[in-house]
CSV table of C-alpha atoms in Angstrom, one decimal:
chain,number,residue,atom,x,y,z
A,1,UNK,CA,-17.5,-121.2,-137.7
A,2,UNK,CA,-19.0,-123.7,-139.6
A,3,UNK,CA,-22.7,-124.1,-139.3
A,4,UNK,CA,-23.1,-127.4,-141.1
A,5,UNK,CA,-23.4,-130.6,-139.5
A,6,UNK,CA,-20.1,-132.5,-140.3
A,7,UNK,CA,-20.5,-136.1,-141.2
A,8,UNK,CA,-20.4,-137.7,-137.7
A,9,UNK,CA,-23.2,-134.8,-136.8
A,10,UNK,CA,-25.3,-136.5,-139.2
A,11,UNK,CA,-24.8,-140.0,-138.3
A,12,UNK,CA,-25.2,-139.3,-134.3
A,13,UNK,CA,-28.6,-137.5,-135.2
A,14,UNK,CA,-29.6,-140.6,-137.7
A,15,UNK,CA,-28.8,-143.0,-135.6
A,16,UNK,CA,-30.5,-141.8,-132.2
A,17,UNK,CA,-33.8,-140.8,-135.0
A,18,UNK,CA,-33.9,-144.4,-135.6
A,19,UNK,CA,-33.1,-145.4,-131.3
A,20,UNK,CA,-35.6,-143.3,-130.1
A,21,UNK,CA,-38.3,-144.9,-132.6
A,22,UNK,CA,-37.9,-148.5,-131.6
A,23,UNK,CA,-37.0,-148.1,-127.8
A,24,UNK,CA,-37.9,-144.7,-126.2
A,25,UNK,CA,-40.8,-143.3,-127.7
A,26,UNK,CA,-43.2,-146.5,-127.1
A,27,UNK,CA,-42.4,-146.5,-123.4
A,28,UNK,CA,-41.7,-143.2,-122.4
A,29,UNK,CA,-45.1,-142.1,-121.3
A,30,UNK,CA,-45.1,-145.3,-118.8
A,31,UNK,CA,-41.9,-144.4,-117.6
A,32,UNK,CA,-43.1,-140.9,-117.2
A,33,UNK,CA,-46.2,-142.0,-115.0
A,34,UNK,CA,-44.8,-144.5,-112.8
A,35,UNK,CA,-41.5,-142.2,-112.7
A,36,UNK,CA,-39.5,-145.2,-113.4
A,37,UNK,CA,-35.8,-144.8,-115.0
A,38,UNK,CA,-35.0,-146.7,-117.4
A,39,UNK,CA,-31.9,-148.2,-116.9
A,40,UNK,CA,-32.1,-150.6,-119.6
A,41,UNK,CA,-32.0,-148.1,-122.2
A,42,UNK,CA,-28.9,-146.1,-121.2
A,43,UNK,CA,-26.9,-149.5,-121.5
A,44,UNK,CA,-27.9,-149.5,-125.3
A,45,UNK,CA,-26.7,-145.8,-125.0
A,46,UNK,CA,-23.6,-147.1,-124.0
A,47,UNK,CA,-23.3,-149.6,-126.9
A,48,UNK,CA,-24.1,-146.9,-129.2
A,49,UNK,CA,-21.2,-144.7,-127.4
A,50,UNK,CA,-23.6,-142.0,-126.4
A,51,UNK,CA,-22.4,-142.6,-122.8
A,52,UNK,CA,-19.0,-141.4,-123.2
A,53,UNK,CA,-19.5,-139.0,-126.4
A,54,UNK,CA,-16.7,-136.6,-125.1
A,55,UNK,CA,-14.5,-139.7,-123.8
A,56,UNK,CA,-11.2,-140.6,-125.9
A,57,UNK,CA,-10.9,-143.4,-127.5
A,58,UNK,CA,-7.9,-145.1,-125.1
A,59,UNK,CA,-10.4,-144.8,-122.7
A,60,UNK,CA,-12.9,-146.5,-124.2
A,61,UNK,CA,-15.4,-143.7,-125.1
A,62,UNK,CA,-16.4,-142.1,-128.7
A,63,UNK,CA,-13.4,-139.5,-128.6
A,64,UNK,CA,-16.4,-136.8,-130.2
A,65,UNK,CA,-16.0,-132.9,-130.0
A,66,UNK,CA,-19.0,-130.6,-128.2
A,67,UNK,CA,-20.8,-130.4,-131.4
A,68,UNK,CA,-20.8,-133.7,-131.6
A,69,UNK,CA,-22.2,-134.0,-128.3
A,70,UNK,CA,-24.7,-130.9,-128.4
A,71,UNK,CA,-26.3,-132.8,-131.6
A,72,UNK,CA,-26.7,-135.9,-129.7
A,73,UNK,CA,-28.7,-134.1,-126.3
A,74,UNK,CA,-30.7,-132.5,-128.9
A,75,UNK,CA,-31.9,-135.3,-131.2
A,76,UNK,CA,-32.4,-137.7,-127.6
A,77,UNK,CA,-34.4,-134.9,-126.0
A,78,UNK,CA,-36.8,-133.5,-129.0
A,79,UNK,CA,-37.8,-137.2,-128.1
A,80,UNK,CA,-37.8,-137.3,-124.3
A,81,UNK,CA,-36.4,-134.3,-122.2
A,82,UNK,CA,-35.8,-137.2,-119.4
A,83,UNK,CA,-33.4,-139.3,-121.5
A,84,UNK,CA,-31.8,-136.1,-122.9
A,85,UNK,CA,-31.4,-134.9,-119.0
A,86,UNK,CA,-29.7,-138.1,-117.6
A,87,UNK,CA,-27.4,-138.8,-120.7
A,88,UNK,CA,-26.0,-135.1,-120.1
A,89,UNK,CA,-25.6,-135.1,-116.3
A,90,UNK,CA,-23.4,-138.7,-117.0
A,91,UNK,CA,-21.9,-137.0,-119.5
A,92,UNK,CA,-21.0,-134.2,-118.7
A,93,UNK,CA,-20.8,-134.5,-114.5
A,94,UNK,CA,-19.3,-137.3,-113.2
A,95,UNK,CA,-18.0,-138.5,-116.4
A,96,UNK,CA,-16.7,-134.9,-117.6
A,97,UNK,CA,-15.5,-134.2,-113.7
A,98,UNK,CA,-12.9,-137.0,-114.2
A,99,UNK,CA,-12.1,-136.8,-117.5
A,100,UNK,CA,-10.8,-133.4,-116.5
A,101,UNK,CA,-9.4,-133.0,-113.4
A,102,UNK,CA,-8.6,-137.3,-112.4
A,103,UNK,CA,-5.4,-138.7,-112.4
A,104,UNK,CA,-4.2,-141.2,-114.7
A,105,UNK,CA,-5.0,-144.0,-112.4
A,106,UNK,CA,-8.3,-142.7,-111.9
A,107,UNK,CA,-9.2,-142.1,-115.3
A,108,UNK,CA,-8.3,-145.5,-116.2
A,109,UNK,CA,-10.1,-147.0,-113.7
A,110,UNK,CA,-13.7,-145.2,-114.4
A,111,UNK,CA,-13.7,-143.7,-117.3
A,112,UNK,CA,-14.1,-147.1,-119.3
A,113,UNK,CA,-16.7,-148.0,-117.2
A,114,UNK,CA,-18.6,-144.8,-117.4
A,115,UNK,CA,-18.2,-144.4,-121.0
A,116,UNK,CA,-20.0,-147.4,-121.9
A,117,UNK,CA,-22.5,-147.3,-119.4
A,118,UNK,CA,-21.2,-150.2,-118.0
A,119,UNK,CA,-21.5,-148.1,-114.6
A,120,UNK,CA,-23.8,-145.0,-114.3
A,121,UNK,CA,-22.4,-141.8,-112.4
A,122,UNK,CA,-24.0,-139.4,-110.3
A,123,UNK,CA,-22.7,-135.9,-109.6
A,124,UNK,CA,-23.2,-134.0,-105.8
A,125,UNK,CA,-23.1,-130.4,-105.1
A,126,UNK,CA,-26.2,-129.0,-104.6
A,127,UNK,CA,-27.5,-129.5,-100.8
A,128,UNK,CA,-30.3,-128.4,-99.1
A,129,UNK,CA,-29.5,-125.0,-97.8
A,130,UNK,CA,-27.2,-124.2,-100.9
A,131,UNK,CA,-28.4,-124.5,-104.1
A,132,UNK,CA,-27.5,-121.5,-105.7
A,133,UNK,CA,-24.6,-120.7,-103.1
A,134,UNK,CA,-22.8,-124.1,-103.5
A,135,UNK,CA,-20.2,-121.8,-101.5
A,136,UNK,CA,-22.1,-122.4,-98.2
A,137,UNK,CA,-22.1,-126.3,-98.2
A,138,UNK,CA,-22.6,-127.9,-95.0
A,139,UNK,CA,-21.2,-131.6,-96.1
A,140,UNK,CA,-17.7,-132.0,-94.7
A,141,UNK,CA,-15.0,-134.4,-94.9
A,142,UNK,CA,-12.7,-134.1,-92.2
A,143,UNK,CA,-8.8,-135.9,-92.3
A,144,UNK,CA,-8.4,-138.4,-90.7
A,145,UNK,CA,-5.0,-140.6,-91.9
A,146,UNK,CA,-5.1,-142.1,-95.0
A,147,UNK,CA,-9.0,-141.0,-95.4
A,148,UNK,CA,-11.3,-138.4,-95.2
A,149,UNK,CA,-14.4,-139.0,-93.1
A,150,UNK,CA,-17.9,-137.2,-94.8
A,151,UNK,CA,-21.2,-136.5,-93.1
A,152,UNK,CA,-23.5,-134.2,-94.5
A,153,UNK,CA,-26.2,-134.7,-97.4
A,154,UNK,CA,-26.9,-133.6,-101.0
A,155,UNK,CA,-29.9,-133.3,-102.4
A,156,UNK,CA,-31.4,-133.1,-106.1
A,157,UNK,CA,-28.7,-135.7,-107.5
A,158,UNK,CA,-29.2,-137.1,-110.8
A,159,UNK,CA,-28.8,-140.8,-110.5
A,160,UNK,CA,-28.3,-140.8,-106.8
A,161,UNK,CA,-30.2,-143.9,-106.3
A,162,UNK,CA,-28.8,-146.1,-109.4
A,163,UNK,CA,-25.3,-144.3,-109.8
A,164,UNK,CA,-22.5,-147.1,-109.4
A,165,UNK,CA,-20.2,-143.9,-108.9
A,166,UNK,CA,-20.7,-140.3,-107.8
A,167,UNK,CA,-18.2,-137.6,-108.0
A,168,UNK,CA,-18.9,-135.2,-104.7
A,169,UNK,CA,-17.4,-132.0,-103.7
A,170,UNK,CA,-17.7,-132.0,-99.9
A,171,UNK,CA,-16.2,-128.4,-97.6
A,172,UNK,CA,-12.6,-129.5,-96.4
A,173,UNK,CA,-12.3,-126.0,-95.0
A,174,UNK,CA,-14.2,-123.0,-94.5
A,175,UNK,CA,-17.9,-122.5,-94.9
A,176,UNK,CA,-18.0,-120.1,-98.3
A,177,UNK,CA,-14.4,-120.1,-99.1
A,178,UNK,CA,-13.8,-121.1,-102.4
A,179,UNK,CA,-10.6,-123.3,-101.8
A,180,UNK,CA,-12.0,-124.8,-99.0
A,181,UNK,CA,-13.9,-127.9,-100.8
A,182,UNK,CA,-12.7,-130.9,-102.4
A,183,UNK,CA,-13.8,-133.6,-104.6
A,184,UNK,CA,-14.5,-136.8,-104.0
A,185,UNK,CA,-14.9,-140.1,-106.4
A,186,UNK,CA,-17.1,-142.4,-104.7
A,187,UNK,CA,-18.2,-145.6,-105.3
A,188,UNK,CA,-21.7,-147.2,-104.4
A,189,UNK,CA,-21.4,-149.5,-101.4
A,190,UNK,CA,-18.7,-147.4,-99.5
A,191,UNK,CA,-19.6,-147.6,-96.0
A,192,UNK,CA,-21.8,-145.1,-94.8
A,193,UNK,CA,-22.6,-143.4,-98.2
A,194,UNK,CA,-26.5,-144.4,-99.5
A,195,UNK,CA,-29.1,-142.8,-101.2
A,196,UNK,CA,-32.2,-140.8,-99.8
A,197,UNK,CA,-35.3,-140.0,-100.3
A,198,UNK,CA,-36.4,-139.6,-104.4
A,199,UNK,CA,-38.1,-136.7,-105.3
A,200,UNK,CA,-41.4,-136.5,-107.1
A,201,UNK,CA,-41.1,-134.1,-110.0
A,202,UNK,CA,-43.8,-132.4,-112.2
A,203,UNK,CA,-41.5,-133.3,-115.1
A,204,UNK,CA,-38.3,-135.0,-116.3
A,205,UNK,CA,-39.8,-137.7,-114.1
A,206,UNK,CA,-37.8,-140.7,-115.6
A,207,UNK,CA,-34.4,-139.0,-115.0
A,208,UNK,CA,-33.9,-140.4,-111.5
A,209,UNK,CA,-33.4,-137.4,-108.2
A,210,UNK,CA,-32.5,-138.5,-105.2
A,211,UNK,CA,-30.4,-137.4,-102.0
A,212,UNK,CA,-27.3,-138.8,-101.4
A,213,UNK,CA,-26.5,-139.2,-97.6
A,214,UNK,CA,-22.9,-139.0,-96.4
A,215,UNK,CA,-22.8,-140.8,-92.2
A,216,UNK,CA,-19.1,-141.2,-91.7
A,217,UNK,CA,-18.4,-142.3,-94.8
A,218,UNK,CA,-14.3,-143.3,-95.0
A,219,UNK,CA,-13.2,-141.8,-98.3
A,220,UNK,CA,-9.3,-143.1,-99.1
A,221,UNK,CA,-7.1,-140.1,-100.1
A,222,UNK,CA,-6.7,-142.0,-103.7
A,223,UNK,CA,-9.9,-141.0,-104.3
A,224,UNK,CA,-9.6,-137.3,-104.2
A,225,UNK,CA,-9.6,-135.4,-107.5
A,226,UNK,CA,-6.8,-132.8,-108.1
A,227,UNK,CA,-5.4,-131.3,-104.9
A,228,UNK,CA,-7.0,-130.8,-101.8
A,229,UNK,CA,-9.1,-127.4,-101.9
A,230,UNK,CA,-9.6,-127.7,-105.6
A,231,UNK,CA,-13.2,-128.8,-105.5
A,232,UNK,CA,-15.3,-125.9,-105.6
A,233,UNK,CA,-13.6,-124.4,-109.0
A,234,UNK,CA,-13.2,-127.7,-110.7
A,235,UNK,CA,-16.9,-127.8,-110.1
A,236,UNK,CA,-17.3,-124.3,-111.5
A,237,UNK,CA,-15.0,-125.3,-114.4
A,238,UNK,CA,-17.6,-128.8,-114.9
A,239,UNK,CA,-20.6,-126.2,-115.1
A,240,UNK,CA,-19.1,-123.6,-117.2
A,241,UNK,CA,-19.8,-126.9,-119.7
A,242,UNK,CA,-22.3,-128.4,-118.0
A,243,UNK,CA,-24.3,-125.3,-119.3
A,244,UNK,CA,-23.9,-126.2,-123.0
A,245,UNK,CA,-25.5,-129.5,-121.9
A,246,UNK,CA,-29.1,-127.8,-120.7
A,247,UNK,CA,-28.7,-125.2,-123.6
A,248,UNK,CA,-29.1,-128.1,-125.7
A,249,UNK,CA,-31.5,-130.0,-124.0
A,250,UNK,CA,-33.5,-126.8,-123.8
A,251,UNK,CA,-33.1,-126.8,-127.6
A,252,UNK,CA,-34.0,-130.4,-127.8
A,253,UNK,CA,-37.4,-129.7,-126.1
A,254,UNK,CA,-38.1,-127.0,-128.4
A,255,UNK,CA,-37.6,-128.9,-131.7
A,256,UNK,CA,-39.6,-131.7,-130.3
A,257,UNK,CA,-43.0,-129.3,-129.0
A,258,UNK,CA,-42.5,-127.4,-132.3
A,259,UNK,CA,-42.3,-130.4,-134.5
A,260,UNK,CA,-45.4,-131.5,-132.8
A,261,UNK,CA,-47.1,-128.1,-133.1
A,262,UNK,CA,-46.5,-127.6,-136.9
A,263,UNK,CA,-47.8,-131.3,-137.1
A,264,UNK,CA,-50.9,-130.4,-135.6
A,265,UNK,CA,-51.7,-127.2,-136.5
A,266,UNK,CA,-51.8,-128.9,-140.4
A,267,UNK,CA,-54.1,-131.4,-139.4
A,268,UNK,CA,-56.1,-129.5,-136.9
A,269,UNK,CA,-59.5,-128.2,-138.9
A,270,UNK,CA,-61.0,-125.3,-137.6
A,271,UNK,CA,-63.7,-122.9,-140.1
A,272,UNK,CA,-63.7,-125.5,-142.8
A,273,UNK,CA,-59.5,-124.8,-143.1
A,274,UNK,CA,-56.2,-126.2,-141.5
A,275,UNK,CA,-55.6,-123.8,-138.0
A,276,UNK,CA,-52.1,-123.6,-139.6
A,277,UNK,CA,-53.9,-121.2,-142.0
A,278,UNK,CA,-55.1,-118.6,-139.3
A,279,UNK,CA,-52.9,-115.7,-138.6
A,280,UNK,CA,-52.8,-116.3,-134.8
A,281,UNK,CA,-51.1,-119.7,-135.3
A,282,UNK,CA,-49.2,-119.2,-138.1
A,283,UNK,CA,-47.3,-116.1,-136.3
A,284,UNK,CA,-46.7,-118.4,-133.0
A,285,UNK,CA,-45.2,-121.1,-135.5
A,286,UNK,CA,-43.3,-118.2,-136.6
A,287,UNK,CA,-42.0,-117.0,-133.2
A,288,UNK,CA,-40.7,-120.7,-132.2
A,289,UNK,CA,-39.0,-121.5,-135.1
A,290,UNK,CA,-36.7,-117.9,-134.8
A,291,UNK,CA,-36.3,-118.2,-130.9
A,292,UNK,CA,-35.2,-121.8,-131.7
A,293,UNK,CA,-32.9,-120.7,-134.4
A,294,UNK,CA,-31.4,-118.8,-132.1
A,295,UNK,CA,-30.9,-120.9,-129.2
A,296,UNK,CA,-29.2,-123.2,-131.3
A,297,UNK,CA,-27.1,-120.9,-132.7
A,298,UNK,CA,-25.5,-119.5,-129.0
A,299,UNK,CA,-25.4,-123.1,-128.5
A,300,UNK,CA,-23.0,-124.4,-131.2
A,301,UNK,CA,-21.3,-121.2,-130.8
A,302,UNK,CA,-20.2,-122.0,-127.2
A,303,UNK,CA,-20.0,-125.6,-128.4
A,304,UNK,CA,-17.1,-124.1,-131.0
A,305,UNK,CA,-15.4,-122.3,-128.5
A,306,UNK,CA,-15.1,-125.0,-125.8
A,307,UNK,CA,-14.1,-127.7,-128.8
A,308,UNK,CA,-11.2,-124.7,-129.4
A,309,UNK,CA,-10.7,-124.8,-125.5
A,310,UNK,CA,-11.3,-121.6,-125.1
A,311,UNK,CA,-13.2,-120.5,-122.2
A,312,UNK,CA,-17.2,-120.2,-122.7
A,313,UNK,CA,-18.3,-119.1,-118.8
A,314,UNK,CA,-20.2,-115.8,-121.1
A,315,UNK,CA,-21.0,-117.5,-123.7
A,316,UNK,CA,-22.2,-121.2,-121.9
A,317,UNK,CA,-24.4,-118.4,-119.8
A,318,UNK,CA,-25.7,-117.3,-122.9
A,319,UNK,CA,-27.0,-120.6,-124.1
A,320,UNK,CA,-28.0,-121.9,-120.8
A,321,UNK,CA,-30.1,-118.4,-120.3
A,322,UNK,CA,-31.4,-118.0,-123.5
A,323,UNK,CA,-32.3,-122.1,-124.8
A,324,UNK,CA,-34.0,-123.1,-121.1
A,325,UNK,CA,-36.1,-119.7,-121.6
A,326,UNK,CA,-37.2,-120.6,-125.5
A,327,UNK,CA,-38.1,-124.1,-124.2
A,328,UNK,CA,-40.3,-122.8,-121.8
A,329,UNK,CA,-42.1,-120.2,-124.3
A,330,UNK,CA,-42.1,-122.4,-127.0
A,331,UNK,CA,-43.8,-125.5,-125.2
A,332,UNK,CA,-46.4,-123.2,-123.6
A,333,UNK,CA,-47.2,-122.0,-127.2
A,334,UNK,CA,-47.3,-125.6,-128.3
A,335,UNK,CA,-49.9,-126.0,-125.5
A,336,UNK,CA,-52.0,-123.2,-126.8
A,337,UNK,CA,-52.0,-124.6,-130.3
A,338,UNK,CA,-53.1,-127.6,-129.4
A,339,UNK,CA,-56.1,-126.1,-127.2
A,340,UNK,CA,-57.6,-128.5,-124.7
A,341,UNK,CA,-56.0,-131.3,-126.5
A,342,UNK,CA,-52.7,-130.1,-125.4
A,343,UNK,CA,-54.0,-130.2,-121.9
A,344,UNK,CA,-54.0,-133.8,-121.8
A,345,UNK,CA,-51.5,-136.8,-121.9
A,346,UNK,CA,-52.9,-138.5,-125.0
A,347,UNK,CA,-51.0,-135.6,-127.1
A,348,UNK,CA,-47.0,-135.1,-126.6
A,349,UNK,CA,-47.1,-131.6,-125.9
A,350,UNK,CA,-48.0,-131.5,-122.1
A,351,UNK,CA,-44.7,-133.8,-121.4
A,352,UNK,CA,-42.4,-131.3,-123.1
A,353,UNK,CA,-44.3,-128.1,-121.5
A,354,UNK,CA,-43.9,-130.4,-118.1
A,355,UNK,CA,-39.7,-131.3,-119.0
A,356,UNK,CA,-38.9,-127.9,-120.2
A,357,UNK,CA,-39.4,-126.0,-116.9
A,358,UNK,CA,-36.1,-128.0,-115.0
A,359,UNK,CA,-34.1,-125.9,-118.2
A,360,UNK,CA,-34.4,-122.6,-116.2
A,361,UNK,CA,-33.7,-124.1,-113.1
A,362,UNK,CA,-31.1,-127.1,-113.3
A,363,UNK,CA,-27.3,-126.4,-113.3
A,364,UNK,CA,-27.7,-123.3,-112.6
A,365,UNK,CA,-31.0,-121.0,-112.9
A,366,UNK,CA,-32.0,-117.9,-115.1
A,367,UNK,CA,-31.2,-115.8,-112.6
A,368,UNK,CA,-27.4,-116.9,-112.1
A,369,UNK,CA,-26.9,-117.2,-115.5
A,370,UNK,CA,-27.6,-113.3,-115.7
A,371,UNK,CA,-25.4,-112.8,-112.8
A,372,UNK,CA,-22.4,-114.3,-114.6
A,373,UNK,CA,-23.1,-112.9,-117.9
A,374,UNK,CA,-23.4,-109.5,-116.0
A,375,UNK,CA,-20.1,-110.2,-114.3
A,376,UNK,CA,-18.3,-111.5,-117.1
A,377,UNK,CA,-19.7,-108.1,-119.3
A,378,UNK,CA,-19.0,-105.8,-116.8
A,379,UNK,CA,-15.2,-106.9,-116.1
C-alpha cells in the first residue's frame, strides 16, 4: 500500500482548500444557528464532481477510487463536519445503493442526476423502534399488481426533507428476517410519500434530518433494486462502505479541532510564554496528532481494500470505531486548550466538539462496530 497521495489526491484536497475558503467557512456558523442546509453549496459540489466522486464517468460522475473519495470527506469536513456528513450520505447511500445493486435502466436514469447534484438523495433504514436492529422494521410494502403499497415511517434520514430521490428498504416479509426486505428507489412527489418532522440536533445542524413518512404510497415494481428480499443485505453491503465514509469524516473533524488547537496554543500567552510551551499542552498536542495518525491510517487501509474490492466489513469496523472515537477525544482536548474560549462560538472549536459526537453514533454506533469486529475476529 502506498501511503502517498497520488496526483488526483492532491488536487481534490487543493481544490476543496480553496472551496471551503470562499463559500463554506464565511457562512457556516449561520447555517449552524439557524440550522439551515445549504443547498446552494452542494450544487457547486456537483460542478466540482464531489457529488458523484465514486460515479463512472458514462454516468456522468468523477469515476474516482475510495481514496479519492476518503481525501475529499476529510478536507470538506476539517472545515465543516455538516458538509462533510451530507456529501457522504449522497455519496455513499443513495447514490452508492444504486450504483451497486440498480439495474442498467436505473442507473442511467439517476445516477447522472445524482452525480452532479443535479438531484439530492436521501437514504431510509433507520425507523423508530429499530435503529440498531434494522432487522425489526415495522415499514412494509405489501404487493399489490404491478406495485408495492408502503406505510410505515423512517426516521433520522439525511436529506429527507430536500432529497429529490430516496433509496428505502421497506419489510416485504417477515419482521427480523434478513431476506424479508426490499429496496425501494423513490422519487419526491410519489403519492403518499412526504417528509416529517426535522430534528433539532446539538451538532451537524446544517446536514438536514428528517422523517420520511410512507401512507400508501404506490411504488411501481421498476423501481425495486435487485430482487425482491434483497434489501436488508444490500443495505448491509452499502454500510460495510458507508463506514469508510464516517471514519473519514471522523478524521476530518480531528484535523480541523487540531489545526485549530496548535494554532492557538502558539498564540495563546500564558506566564509571559506561548501555552504551546507548557508540558500539559504540548503532550495533548502530542496525543491528537498520533490518534489522528492512526485513524487515518485504518482508514486508507480499508479505503485500499475496498478500491481492490475486497471485502472491508473488519476493517470498515475498524475505521468507523476507532476515527469517530479520536474525533470525539481529540475535539474535547481542543476544548480544554482553548479554556473558556473554547466554550464559546466566537472560536471554531465548540462546532467540531458539537459535529464529532454523530461519528460514534451515525451508520452504525461504537458499540456495533465492536460487535462486528468481534464477530468477524472470532469466525
Amino acid at each position: 500500500m502506498n501511503f502517498t497521495h497520488n496526483e488526483n489526491q492532491v488536487m481534490i484536497a487543493d481544490m476543496i482548500r480553496k472551496f471551503g475558503e470562499e463559500h463554506i467557512r464565511p457562512k457556516m456558523m449561520e447555517w449552524d444557528e439557524a440550522q439551515t442546509f445549504p443547498i446552494e453549496v452542494f450544487k457547486k459540489l456537483g460542478e466540482l464532481g464531489l457529488m458523484g466522486v465514486l460515479v463512472p464517468t458514462e454516468y456522468g460522475g468523477s469515476g474516482f477510487g475510495y481514496s479519492e473519495y476518503v481525501t475529499a470527506i476529510v478536507e470538506l469536513s476539517r472545515i465543516c463536519g455538516s458538509i462533510g456528513l451530507s456529501m457522504a450520505a449522497h455519496n455513499s447511500l443513495c447514490t452508492g445503493h444504486i450504483l451497486t445493486f440498480g439495474n442498467e435502466e436505473q442507473k442511467k436514469k439517476y445516477l447522472p442526476k445524482l452525480a452532479t447534484a443535479e438531484w439530492i438523495g436521501a437514504w431510509g433504514l433507520t425507523e423508530v423502534g429499530t435503529g440498531s436492529d434494522s432487522g425489526g422494521m415495522n415499514t412494509t410494502a405489501v404487493e399489490e399488481g404491478d406495485h408495492f403499497v408502503l406505510n410505515g415511517s423512517k426516521n433520522f434520514i439525511t436529506h429527507g426533507k430536500s432529497g429529490n430521490v430516496a433509496v428505502v428498504i421497506a419489510r416485504t416479509g417477515k419482521k427480523g428476517d434478513s431476506h424479508g426486505m426490499t429496496s425501494f428507489i423513490i422519487e419526491k412527489g410519489t403519492a403518499g410519500f412526504t417528509s416529517g418532522r426535522k430534528e433539532n440536533k446539538l451538532g451537524m445542524r446544517a446536514s438536514e434530518t428528517t422523517e420520511l413518512i410512507f401512507d400508501n404510497c404506490k411504488v411501481h415494481k421498476s423501481q425495486v433494486m435487485g430482487k425482491v428480499g434483497d434489501g436488508f443485505v444490500q443495505a448491509m453491503k452499502v454500510l460495510d462502505g458507508g463506514r469508510i465514509s464516517i471514519a473519514s469524516l471522523g478524521v476530518g473533524i480531528a484535523k480541523g479541532a487540531y489545526d485549530a488547537s496548535v494554532k492557538y496554543a502558539k498564540e495563546r500567552e500564558q506566564f509571559g510564554k506561548p501555552i504551546a510551551q507548557f508540558q500539559a499542552i504540548a503532550f495533548k498536542l502530542a496525543d491528537m496528532a498520533t490518534e489522528i495518525e492512526a485513524a487515518e491510517l485504518l482508514t486508507y487501509k480499508a479505503a485500499d481494500l475496498k478500491n481492490r474490492g475486497e471485502k472491508v466489513t473488519k476493517e470498515g469496523a475498524f475505521a468507523k470505531y476507532y476515527s469517530s472515537e479520536v474525533a470525539v477525544r481529540v475535539s474535547t482536548d481542543a476544548v480544554q486548550i482553548f479554556g473558556g474560549y473554547g466554550y464559546t462560538k466566537d472560536f471554531p472549536v465548540e462546532k467540531y466538539y458539537r459535529d464529532s459526537k454523530l461519528c460514534t453514533i451515525g451508520e452504525g454506533t461504537s458499540e456495533i462496530q465492536k460487535l462486528v469486529i468481534s464477530r468477524e475476529i472470532l469466525k
